[in-house]
CSV table of C-alpha atoms in Angstrom, one decimal:
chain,number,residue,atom,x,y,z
A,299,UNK,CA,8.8,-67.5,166.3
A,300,UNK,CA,5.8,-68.8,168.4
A,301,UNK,CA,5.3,-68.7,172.5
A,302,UNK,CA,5.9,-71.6,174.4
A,303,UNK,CA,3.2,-74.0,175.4
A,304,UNK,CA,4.3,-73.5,179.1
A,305,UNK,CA,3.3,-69.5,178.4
A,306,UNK,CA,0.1,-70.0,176.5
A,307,UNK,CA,-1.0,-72.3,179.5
A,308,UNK,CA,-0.1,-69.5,182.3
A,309,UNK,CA,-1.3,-66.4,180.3
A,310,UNK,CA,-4.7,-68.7,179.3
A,311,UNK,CA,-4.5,-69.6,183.2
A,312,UNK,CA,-4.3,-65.9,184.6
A,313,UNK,CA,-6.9,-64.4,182.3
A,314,UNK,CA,-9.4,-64.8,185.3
A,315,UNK,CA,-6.9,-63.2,187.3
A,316,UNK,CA,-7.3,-60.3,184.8
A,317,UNK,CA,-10.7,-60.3,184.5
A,318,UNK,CA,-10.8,-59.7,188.2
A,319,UNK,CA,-7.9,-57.3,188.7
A,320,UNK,CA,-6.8,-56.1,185.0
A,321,UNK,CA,-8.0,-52.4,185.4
A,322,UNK,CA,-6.1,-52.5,189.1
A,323,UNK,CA,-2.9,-53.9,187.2
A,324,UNK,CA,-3.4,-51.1,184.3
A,325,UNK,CA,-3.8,-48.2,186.4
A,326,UNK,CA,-0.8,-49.1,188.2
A,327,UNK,CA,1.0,-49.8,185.2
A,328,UNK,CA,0.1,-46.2,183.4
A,329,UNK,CA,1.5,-45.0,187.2
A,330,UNK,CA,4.7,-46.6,186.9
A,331,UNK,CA,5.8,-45.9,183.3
A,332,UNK,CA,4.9,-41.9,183.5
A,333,UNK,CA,6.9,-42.4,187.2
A,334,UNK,CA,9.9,-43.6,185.1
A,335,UNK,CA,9.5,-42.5,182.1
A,336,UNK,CA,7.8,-39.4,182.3
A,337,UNK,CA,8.8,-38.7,178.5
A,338,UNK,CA,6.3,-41.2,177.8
A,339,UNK,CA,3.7,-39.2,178.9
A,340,UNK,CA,3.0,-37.3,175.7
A,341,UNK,CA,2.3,-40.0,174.0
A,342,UNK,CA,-1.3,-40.3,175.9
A,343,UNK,CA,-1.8,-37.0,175.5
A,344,UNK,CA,-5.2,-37.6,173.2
A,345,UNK,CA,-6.3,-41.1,175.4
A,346,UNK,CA,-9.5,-41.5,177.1
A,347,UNK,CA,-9.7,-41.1,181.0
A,348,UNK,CA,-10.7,-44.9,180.8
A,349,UNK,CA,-7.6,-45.5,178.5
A,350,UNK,CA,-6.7,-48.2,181.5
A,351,UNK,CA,-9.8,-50.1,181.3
A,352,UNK,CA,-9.7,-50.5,177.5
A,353,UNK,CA,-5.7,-51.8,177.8
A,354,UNK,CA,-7.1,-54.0,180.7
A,355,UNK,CA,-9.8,-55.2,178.1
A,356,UNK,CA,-7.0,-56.0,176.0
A,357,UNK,CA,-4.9,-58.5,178.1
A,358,UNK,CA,-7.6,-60.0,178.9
A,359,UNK,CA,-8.8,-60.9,175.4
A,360,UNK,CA,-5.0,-61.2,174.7
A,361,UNK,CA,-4.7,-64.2,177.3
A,362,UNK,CA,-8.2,-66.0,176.7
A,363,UNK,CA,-6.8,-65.9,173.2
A,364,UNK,CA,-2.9,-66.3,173.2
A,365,UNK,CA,-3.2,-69.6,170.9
A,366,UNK,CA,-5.4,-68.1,168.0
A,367,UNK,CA,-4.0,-64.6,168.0
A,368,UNK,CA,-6.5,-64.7,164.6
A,369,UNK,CA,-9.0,-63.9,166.4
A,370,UNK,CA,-7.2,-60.5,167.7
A,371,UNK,CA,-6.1,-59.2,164.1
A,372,UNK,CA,-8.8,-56.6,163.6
A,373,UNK,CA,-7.8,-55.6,167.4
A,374,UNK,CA,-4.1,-55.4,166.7
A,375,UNK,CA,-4.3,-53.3,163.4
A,376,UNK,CA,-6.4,-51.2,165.1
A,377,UNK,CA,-3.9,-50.9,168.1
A,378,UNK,CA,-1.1,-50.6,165.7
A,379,UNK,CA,-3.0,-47.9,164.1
A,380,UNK,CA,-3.3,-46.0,167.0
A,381,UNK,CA,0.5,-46.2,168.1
A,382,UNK,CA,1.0,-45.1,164.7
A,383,UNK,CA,-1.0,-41.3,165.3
A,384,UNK,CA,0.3,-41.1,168.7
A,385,UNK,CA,3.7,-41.7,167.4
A,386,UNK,CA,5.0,-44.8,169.6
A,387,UNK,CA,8.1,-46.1,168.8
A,388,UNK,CA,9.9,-49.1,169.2
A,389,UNK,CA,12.3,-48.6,172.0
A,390,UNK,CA,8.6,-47.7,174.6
A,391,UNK,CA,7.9,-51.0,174.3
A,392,UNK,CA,10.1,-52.1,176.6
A,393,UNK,CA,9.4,-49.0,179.1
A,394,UNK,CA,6.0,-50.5,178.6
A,395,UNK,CA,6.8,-53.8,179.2
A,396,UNK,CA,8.4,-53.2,182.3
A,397,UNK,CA,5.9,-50.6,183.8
A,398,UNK,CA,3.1,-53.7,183.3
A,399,UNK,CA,5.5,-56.4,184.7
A,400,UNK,CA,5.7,-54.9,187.8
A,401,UNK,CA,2.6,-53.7,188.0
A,402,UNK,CA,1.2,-57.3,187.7
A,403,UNK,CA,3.5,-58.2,190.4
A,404,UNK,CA,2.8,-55.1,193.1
A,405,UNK,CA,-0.8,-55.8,192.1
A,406,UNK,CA,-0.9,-60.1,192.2
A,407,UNK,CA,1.7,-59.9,195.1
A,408,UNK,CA,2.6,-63.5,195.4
A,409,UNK,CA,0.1,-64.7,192.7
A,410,UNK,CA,2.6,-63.6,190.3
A,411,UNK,CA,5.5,-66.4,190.5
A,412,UNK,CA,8.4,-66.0,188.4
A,413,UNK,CA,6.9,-68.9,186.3
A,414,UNK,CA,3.7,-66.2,185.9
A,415,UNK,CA,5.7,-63.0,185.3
A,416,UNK,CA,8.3,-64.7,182.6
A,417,UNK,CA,5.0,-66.0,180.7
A,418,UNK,CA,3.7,-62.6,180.6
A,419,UNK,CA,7.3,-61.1,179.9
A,420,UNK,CA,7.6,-63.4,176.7
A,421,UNK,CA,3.6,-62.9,175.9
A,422,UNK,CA,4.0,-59.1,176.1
A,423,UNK,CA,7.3,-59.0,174.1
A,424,UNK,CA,6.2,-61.7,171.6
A,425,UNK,CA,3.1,-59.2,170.8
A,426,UNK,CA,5.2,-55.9,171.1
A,427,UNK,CA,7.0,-57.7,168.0
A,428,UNK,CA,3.8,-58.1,165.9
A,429,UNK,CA,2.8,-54.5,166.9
A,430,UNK,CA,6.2,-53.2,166.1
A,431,UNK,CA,6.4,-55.0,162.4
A,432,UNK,CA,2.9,-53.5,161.9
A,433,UNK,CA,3.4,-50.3,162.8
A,434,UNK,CA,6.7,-50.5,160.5
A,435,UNK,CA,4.5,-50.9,157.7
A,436,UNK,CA,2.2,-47.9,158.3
A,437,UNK,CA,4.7,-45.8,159.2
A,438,UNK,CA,6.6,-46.4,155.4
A,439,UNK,CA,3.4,-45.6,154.0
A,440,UNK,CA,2.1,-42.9,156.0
């Protein structure tokens, strides 16, 4: 499966947006998923106090790069890795998932259009399932 063209044009279109306010959106993302889903909490038990500017780094190279996700593969295995020794699974993607969505919108406000939110909601879903396949394999051989 590949993203649309109409979500690799807003996700490539709001990286400046991210640039700007990516460690805003992450830090209120972080507060929302351990607000409802505190269970999720343990899994960061080991991350950095910066942990949100790193995942904020992340989206942003995510987005400037949506259409040659090659150039992110050292990035992902290394994410995947991590998920892997802090023990993510696949069903907190989607706490994930929504935590960021609506962080993106409290943070953008009216920035973030439906148009803007489903792009990101298919872009963070369509690289949850790369991360989740990956992390399939290093679980069966850990």
């Amino acid at each position: 499966m590949a993203l649309s063209e109409k979500t690799i044009e807003i996700c490539k279109g709001t990286a400046p947006l991210l640039v700007e306010y990516g460690e805003a959106i992450t830090k209120k993302m972080y507060e929302n998923l351990f607000t409802n889903y505190p269970e999720t909490k343990a899994l960061f038990g080991d991350a950095p106090e910066d942990q949100h500017i790193k995942l904020a780094g992340a989206i942003v190279a995510y987005a400037a790069n949506i259409d040659k996700l090659n150039v992110l593969s050292n990035a992902i295995e290394g994410m995947a890795k991590r998920h892997v020794k802090t023990n993510v699974k696949p069903e907190h993607y989607p706490m994930v998932g929504v935590s960021l969505l609506q962080a993106i919108k409290d943070v953008l406000g009216d920035v973030a259009s439906d148009d803007v939110i489903e792009a990101w909601e298919e872009a963070y879903f369509f690289l949850g399932d790369i991360l989740i396949a990956k992390e399939k394999e290093l679980y069966a051989v850990a």
